[in-house]
Short mmCIF file of C-alpha atoms and ligand atoms in Angstrom, two decimals:
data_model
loop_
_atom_site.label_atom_id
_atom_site.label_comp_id
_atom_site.label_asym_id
_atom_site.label_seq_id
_atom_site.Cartn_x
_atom_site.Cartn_y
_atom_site.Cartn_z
CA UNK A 1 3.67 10.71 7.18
CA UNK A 2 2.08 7.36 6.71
CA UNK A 3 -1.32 7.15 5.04
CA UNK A 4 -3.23 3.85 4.30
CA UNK A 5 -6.79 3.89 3.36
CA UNK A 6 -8.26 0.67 3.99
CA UNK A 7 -11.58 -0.20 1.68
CA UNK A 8 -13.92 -2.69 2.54
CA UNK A 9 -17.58 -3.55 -0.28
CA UNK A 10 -18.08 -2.68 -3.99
CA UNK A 11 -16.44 -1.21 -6.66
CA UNK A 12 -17.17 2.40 -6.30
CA UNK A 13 -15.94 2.22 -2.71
CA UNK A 14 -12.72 0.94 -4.11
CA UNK A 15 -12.79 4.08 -6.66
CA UNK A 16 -14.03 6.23 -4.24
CA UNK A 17 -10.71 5.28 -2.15
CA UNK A 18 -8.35 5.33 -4.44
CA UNK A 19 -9.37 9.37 -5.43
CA UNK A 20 -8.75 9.64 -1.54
CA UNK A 21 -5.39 7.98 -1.37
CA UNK A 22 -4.32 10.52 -4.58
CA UNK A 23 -5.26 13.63 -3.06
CA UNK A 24 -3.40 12.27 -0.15
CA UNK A 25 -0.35 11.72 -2.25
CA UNK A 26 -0.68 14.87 -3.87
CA UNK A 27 0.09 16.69 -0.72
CA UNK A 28 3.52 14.48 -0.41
CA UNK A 29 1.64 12.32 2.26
CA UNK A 30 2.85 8.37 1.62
CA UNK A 31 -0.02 5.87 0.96
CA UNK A 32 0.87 2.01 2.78
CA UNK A 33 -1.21 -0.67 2.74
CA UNK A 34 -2.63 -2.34 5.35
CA UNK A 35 -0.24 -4.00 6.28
CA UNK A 36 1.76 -1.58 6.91
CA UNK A 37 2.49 1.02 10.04
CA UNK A 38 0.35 4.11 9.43
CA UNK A 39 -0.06 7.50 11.15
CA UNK A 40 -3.26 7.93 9.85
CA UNK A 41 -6.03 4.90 8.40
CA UNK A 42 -9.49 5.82 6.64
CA UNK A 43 -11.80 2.76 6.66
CA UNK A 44 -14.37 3.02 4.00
CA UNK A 45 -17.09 1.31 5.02
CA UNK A 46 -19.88 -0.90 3.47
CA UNK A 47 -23.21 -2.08 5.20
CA UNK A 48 -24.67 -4.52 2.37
CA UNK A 49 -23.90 -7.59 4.84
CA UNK A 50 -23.31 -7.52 8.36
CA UNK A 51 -20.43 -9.46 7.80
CA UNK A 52 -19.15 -6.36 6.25
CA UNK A 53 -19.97 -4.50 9.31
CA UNK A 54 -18.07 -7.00 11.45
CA UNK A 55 -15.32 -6.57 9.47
CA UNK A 56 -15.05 -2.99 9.37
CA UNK A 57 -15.44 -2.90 13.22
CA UNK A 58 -12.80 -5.29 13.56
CA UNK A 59 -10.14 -3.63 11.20
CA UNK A 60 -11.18 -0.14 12.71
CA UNK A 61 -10.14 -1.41 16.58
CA UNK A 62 -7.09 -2.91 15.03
CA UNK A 63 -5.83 0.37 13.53
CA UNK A 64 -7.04 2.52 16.57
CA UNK A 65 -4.44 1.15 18.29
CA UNK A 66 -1.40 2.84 16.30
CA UNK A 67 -3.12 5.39 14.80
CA UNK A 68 -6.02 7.84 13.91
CA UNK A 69 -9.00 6.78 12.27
CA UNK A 70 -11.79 7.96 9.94
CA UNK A 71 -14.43 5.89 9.61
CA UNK A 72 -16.27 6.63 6.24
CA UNK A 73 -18.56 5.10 3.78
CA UNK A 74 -22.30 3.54 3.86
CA UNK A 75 -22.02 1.67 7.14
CA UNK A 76 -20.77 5.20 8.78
CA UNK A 77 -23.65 6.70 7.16
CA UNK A 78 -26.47 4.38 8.78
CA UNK A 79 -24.80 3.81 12.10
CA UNK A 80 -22.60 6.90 13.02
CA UNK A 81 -22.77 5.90 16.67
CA UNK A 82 -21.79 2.74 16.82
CA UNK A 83 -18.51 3.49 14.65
CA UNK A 84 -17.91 5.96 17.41
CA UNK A 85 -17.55 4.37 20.54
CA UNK A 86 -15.02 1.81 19.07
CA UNK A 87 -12.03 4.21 20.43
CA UNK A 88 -10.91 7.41 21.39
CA UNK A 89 -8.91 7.09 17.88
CA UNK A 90 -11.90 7.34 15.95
CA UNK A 91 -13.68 9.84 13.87
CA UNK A 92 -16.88 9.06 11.97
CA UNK A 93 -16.95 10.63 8.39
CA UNK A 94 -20.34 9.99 7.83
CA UNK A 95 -21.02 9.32 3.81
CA UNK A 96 -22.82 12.76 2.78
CA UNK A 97 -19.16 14.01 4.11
CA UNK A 98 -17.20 11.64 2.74
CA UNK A 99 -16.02 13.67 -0.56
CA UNK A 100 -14.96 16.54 2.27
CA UNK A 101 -11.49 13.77 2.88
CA UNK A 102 -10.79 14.76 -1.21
CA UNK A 103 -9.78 17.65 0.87
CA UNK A 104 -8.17 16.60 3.95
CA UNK A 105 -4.94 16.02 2.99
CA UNK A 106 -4.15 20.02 2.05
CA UNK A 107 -5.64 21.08 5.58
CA UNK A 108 -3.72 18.39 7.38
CA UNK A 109 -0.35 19.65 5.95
CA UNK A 110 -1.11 23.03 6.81
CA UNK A 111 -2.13 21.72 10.60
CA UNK A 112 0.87 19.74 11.08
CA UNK A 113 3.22 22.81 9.93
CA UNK A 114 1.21 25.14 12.45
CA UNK A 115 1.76 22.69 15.23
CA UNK A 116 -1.15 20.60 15.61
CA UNK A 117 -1.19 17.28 16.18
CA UNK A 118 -2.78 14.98 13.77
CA UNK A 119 -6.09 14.52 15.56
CA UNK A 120 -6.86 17.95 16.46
CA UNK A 121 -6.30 18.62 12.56
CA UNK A 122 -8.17 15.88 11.25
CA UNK A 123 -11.21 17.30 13.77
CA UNK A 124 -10.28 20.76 12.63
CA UNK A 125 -11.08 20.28 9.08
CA UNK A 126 -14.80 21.42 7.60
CA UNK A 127 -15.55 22.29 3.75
CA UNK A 128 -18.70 23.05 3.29
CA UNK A 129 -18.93 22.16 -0.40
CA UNK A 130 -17.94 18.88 -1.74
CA UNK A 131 -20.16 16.40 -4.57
CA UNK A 132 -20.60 12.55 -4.91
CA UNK A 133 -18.39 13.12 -8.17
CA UNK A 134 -15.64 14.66 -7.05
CA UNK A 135 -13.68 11.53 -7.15
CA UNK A 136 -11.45 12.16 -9.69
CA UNK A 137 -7.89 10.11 -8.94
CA UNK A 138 -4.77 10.83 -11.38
CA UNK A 139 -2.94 8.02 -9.87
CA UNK A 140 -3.95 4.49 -8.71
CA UNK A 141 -2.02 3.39 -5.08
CA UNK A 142 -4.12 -0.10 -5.02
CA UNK A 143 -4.80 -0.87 -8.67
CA UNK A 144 -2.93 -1.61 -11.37
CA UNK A 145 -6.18 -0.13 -13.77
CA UNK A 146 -7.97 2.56 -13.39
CA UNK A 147 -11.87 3.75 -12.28
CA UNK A 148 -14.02 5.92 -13.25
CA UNK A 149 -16.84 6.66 -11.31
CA UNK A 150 -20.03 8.09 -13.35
CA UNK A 151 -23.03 7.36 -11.20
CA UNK A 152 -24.08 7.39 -7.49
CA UNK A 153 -26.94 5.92 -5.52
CA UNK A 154 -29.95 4.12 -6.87
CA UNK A 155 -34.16 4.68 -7.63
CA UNK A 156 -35.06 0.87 -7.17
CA UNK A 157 -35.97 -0.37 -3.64
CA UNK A 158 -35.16 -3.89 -3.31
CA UNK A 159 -36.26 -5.22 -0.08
CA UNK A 160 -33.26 -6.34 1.34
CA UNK A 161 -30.66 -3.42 0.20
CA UNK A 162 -29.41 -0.56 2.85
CA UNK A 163 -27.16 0.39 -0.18
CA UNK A 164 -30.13 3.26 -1.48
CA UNK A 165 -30.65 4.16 1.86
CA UNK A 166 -26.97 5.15 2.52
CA UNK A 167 -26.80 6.67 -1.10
CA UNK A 168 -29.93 8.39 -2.03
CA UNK A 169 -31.51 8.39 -5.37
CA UNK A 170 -29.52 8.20 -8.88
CA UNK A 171 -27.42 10.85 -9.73
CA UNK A 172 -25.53 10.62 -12.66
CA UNK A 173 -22.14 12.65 -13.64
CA UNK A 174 -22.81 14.45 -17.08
CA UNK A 175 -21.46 12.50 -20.42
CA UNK A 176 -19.16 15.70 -20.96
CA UNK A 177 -17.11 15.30 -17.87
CA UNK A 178 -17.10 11.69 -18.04
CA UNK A 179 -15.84 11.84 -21.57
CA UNK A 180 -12.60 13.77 -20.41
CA UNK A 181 -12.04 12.31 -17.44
CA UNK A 182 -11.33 9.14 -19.78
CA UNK A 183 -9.27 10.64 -22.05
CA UNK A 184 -7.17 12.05 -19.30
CA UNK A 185 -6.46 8.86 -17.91
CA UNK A 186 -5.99 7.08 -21.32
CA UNK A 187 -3.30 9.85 -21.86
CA UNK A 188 -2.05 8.96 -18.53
CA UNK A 189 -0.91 5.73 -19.53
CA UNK A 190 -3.65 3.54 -18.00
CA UNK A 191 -4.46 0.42 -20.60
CA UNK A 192 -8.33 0.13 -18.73
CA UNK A 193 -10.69 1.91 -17.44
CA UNK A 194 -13.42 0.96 -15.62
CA UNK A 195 -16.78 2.43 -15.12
CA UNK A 196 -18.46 2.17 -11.50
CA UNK A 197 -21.77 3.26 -9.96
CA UNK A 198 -23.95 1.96 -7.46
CA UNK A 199 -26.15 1.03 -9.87
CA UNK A 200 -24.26 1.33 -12.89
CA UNK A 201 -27.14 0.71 -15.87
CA UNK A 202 -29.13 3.57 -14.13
CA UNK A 203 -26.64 5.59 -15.47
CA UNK A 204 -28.91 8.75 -17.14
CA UNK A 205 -31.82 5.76 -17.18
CA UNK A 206 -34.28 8.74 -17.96
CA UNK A 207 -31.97 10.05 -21.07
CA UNK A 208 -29.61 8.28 -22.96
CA UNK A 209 -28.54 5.95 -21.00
CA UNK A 210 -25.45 3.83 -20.33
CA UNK A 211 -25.98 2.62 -24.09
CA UNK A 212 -25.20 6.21 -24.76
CA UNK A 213 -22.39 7.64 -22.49
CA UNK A 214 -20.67 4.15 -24.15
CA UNK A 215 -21.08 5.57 -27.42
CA UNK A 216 -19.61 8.54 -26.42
CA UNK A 217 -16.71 7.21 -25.00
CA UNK A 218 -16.17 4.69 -27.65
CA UNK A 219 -16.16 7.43 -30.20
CA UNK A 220 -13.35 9.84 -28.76
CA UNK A 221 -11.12 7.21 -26.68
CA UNK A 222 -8.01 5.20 -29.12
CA UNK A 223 -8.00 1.74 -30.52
CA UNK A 224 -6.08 0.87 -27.68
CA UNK A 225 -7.80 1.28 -24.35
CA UNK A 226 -10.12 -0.95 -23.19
CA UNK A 227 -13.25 -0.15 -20.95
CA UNK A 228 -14.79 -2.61 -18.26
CA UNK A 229 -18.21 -2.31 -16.82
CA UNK A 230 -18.62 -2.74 -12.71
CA UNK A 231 -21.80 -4.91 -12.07
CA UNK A 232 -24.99 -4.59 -14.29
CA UNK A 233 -28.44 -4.46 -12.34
CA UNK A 234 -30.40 -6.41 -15.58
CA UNK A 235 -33.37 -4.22 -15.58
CA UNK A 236 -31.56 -1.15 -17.10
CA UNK A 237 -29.64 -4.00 -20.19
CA UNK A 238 -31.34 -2.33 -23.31
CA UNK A 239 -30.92 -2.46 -26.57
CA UNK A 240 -28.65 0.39 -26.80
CA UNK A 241 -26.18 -0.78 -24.22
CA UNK A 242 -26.15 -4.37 -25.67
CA UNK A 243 -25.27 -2.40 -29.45
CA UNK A 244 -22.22 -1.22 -27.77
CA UNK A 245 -20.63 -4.11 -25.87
CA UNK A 246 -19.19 -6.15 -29.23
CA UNK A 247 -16.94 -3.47 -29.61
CA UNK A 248 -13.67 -4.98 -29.16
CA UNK A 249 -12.21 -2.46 -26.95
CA UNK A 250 -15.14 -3.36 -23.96
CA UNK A 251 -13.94 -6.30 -21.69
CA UNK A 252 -15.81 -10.06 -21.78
CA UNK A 253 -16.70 -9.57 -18.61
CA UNK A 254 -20.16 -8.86 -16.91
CA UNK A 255 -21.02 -9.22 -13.24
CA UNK A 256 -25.36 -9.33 -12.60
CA UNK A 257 -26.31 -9.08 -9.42
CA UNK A 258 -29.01 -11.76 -10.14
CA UNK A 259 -29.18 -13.02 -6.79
CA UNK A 260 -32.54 -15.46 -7.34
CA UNK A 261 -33.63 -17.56 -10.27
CA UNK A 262 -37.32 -17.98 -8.97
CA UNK A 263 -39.67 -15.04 -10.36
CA UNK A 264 -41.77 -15.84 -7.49
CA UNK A 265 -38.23 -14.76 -5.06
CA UNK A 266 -37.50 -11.83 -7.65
CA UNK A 267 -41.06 -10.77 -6.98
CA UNK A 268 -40.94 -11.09 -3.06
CA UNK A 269 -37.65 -8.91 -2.37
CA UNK A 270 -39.02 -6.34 -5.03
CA UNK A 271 -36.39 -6.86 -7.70
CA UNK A 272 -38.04 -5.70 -11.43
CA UNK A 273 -37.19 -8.09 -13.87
CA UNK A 274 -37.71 -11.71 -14.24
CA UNK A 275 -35.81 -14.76 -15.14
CA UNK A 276 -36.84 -14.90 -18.98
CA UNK A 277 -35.74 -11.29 -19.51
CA UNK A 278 -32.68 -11.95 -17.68
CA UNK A 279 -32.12 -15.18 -19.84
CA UNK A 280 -32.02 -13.15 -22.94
CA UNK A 281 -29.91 -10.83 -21.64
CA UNK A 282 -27.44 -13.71 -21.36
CA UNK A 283 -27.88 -14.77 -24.74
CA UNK A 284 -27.22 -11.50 -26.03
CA UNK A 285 -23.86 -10.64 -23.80
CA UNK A 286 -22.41 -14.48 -25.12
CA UNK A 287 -23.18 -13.45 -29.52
CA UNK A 288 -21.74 -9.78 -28.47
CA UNK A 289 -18.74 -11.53 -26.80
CA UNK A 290 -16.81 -15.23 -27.42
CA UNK A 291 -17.86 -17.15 -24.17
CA UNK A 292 -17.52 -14.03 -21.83
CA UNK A 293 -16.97 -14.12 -18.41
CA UNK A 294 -20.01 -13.75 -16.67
CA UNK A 295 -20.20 -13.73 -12.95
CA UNK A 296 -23.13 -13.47 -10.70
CA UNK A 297 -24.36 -12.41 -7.28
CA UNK A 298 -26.87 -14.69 -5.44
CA UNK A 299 -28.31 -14.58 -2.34
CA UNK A 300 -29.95 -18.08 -0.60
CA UNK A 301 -32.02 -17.77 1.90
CA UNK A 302 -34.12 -14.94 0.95
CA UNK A 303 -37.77 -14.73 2.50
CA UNK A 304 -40.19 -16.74 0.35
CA UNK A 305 -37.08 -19.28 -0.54
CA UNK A 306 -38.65 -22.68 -0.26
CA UNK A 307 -36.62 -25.96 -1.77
CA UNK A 308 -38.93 -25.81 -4.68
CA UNK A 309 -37.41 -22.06 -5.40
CA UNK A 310 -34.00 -23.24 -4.37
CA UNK A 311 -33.25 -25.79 -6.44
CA UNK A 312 -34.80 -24.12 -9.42
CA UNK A 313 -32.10 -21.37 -8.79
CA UNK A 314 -29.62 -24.53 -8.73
CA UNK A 315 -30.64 -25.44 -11.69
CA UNK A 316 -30.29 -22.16 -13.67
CA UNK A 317 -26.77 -21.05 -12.39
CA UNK A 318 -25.84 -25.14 -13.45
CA UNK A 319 -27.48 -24.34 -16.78
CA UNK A 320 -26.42 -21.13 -17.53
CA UNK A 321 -22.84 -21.64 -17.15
CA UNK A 322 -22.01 -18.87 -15.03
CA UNK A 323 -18.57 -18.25 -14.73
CA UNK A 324 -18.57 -17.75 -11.43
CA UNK A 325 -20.87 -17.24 -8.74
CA UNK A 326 -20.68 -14.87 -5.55
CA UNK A 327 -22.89 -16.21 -2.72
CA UNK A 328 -24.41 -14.05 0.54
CA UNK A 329 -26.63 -15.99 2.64
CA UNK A 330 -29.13 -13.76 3.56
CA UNK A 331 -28.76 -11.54 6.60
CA UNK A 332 -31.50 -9.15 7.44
CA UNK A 333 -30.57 -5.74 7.18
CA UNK A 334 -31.96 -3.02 10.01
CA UNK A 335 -34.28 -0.47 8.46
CA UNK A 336 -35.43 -2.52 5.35
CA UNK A 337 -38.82 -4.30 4.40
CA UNK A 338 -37.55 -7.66 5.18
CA UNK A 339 -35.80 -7.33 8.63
CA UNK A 340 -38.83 -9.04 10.56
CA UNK A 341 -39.84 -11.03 7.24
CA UNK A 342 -42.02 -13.76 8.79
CA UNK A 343 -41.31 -16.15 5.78
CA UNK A 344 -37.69 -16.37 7.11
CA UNK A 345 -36.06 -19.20 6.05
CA UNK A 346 -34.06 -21.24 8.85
CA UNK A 347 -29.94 -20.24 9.07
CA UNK A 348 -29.10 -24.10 8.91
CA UNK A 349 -31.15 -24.13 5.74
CA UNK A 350 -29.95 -20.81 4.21
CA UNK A 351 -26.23 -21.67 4.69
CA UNK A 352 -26.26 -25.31 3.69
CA UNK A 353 -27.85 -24.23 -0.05
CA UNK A 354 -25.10 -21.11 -0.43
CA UNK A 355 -22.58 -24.21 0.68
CA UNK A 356 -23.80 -26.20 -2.82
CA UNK A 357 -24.13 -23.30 -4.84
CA UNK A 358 -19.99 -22.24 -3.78
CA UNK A 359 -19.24 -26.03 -4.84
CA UNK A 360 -21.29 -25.15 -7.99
CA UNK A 361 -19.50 -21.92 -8.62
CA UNK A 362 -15.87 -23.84 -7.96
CA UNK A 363 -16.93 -26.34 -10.69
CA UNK A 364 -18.11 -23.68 -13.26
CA UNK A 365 -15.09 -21.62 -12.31
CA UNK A 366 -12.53 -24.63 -13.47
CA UNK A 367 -14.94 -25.59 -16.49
CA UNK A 368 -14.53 -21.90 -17.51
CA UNK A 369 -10.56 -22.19 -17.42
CA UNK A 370 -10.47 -24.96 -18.76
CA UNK A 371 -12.61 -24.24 -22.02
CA UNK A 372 -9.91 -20.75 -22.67
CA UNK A 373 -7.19 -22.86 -23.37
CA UNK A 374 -5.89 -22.19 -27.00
CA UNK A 375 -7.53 -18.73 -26.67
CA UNK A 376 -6.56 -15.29 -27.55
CA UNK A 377 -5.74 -13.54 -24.39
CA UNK A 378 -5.41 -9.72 -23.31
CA UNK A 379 -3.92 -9.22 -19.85
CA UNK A 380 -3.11 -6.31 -17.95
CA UNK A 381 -0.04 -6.54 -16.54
CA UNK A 382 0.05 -6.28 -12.31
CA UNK A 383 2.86 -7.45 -10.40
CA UNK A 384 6.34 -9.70 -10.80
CA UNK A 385 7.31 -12.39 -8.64
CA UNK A 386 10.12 -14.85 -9.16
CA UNK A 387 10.64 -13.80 -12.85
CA UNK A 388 7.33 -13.77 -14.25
CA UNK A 389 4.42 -11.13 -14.48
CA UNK A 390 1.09 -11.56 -12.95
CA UNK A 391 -2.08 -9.86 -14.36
CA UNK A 392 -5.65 -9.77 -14.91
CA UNK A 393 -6.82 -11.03 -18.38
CA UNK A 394 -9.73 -8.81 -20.21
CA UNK A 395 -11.99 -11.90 -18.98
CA UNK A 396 -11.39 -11.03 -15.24
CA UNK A 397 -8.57 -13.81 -15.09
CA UNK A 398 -5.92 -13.87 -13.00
CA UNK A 399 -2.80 -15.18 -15.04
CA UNK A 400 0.54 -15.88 -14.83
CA UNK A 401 2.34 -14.57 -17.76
CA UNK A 402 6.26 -16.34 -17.89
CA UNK A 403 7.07 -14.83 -20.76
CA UNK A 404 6.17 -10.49 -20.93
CA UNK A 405 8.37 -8.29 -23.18
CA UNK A 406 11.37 -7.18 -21.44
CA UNK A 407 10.00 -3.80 -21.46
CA UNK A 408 7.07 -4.99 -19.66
CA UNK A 409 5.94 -2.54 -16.82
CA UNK A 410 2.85 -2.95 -14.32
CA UNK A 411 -0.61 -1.55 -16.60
CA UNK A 412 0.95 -2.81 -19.74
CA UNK A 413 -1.55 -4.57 -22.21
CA UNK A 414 -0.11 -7.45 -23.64
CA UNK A 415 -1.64 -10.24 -26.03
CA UNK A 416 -1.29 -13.74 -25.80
CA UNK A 417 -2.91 -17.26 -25.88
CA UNK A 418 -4.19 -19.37 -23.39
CA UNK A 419 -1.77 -22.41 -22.32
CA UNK A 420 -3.04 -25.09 -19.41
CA UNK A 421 -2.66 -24.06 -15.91
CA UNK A 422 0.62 -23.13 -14.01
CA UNK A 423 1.36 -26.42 -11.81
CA UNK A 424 2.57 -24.40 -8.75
CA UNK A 425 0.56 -21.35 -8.14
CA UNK A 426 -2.87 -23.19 -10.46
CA UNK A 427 -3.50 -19.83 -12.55
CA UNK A 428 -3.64 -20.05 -16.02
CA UNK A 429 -1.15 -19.38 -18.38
CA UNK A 430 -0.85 -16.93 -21.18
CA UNK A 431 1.96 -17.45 -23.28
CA UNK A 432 2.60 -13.58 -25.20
CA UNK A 433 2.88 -13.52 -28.86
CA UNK A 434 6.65 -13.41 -29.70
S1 SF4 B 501 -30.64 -2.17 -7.41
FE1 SF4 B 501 -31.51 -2.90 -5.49
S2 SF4 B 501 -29.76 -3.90 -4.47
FE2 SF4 B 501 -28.88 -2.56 -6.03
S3 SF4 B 501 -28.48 -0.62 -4.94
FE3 SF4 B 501 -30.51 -0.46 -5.91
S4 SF4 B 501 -31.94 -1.05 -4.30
FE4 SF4 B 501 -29.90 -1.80 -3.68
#
């Protein structure tokens, strides 16, 4: 039987998933992706945009027509009902139930042999005890690297986010069980791990800290794994994490959600840092790391956004040198502080600045290429097409790589330099070390 679970948001939903799909695969069920036919589809959900609502609604009708659904994640969390009463093919997981499906897939093969259809088993199925971290996969269906999930939900209330709401306050998993969980997968095989949370630098904030679970892990994993951080909300950055990033076996690569360069914005949407903090931060990630790749989320059109704030913003992202920029135009979310904001800025408005700061990004993006040429490279080995490997480089590039070892195989680490871009498909180039 055909299994494809379908992920839609962050990170930890994508780790989250791929425990799912294992347990799934476990029981002999086989995991397709979405393009694929499927007997049964679990959408995991994410309500940070409503364009990420649309989405899931859309992709949910689609597979409601061949097969059964479960609708899980944050969006089925804060709107059970309206998930419901997009077909007869769908069940609602909502999130505080969503470890339960770690379960499913045992049940489901015992309700198939007994007779049941797949419905009536998927409805059949209750456990009453399951935790945010029993994601645990052994096995990776939709990555080529592995995840590790360590934290869940978040103590900060910015004004905009649903993402708290759906998830509750921080919980972290304890360093112990974190600890082996990574060496199990490093003795698995897998070349990178990386760590995810919904707010990833609350991790323990009240303890030791993400600083510390890193200096764990950095003292009882090999020289030859390498760890990679999901996104970094800057007002958990200390000194102790910072200590711990210019080891060489941590990634050049840091997402920050920093989604406004105007303190006076930061301050509106209840964010708790400011731009000169954040600016030092910067410095500190580029002397831990040679010209690391650091990406951003903004957000234009947030309430109290005027041009002044805008195009100081602008400036900053054009400064800094981002590597790349991720840009949401603002869209009120139901249940927050600022869904009937009065200081709304106008749509027109909103999307014509997250237009400029996408050509922006584009331009930093190439820049960034263009300065790795001649570079060391590490790259993680993903897929072949047409004779040559494809993978991600340790600075969150996708590469082509013409020219892997012959006993190249999909996680592989392999080193390299950067040459200038591939003419046909415009990735770069890493040329291996003979
Ligand atoms: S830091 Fe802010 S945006 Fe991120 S999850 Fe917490 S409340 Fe939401």
């Amino acid at each position: 039987m055909n299994v494809c679970v379908y992920t839609l948001g962050c990170r930890l939903n994508q780790c989250e998933s791929e425990a799912i799909a294992d347990s799934f695969s476990q029981e002999g069920f086989t995991i397709v992706g979405e393009s694929e036919q499927a007997d049964l589809y679990i959408v995991n959900t994410c309500t940070v945009t409503s364009k990420a609502e649309q989405k899931a609604r859309r992709m949910i009708r689609k597979f409601a027509l061949s097969g059964v659904v479960l609708g899980t994640g944050c969006y089925a969390q804060v709107n059970e009902e309206e998930l419901k009463t997009l077909s007869d093919n769908v069940i609602v997981v909502p999130l505080e139930k969503k470890a339960h499906l770690l379960k499913l897939a045992k049940h489901l093969k015992a309700s198939l042999v007994a007779g049941f259809d797949l419905k009536s088993g998927c409805l059949s199925f209750s456990d009453g005890q399951a935790s945010v971290f029993d994601y645990d996969a052994a096995s990776f269906s939709y990555h080529s690297r592995s995840f590790l999930k360590v934290q869940d939900g978040c103590d900060n209330e910015c004004a905009y986010c649903r993402v708290h709401i759906a998830r509750g306050k921080a919980v972290s998993l304890d360093s112990a069980t974190v600890v082996q969980r990574a060496l199990a997968l490093e003795a698995a095989g897998f070349s990178e791990i990386m760590l995810t949370g919904v707010n990833l630098t609350m991790y323990d904030h009240t303890h030791k800290g993400l600083g510390g679970l890193l200096e764990e892990l950095l003292a009882e994993l090999g020289p030859d794994i390498r760890l990679r951080l999901s996104s970094l909300e800057p007002d958990h950055i200390d000194e102790r994490l910072l200590a711990t990033l210019s080891d060489p076996r941590m990634q050049p690569h840091f997402h920050i959600p920093v989604q406004s360069a105007s303190n006076k914005v930061l301050s509106r949407v209840n964010r708790h840092y400011d731009i000169e903090g954040l600016s030092s931060i910067l410095d500190r990630l580029r002397l831990a790391k040679d010209d690391p790749f650091i990406a951003a989320d903004v957000i234009t059109g947030l309430p109290g956004e005027g041009d002044e704030e805008f195009e100081e913003t602008f400036r900053y992202f054009s400064e800094q040198q981002f590597a790349q920029m991720h840009v949401f135009p603002f869209s009120p979310r139901p249940d927050t502080p600022l869904f009937k904001a009065s200081d709304r800025v106008p749509e027109s408005l909103r999307d014509s600045r997250a237009l400029r700061l996408r050509e922006l990004s584009d331009r930093l993006y190439n820049s960034y290429v263009q300065r790795q040429i001649g570079k060391e490279a590490e790259v993680i080995l993903q897929n072949r097409k047409a004779g040559s490997w494809y993978g991600l480089s340790g600075n969150y590039l996708e590469v082509k790589v013409p020219n892997a070892p012959l006993f190249a195989r999909e996680g592989l680490l392999v080193r390299g330099v950067f040459a200038p871009l591939d003419e046909g498909t415009g990735k770069p180039i890493v040329l291996c070390h003979a």
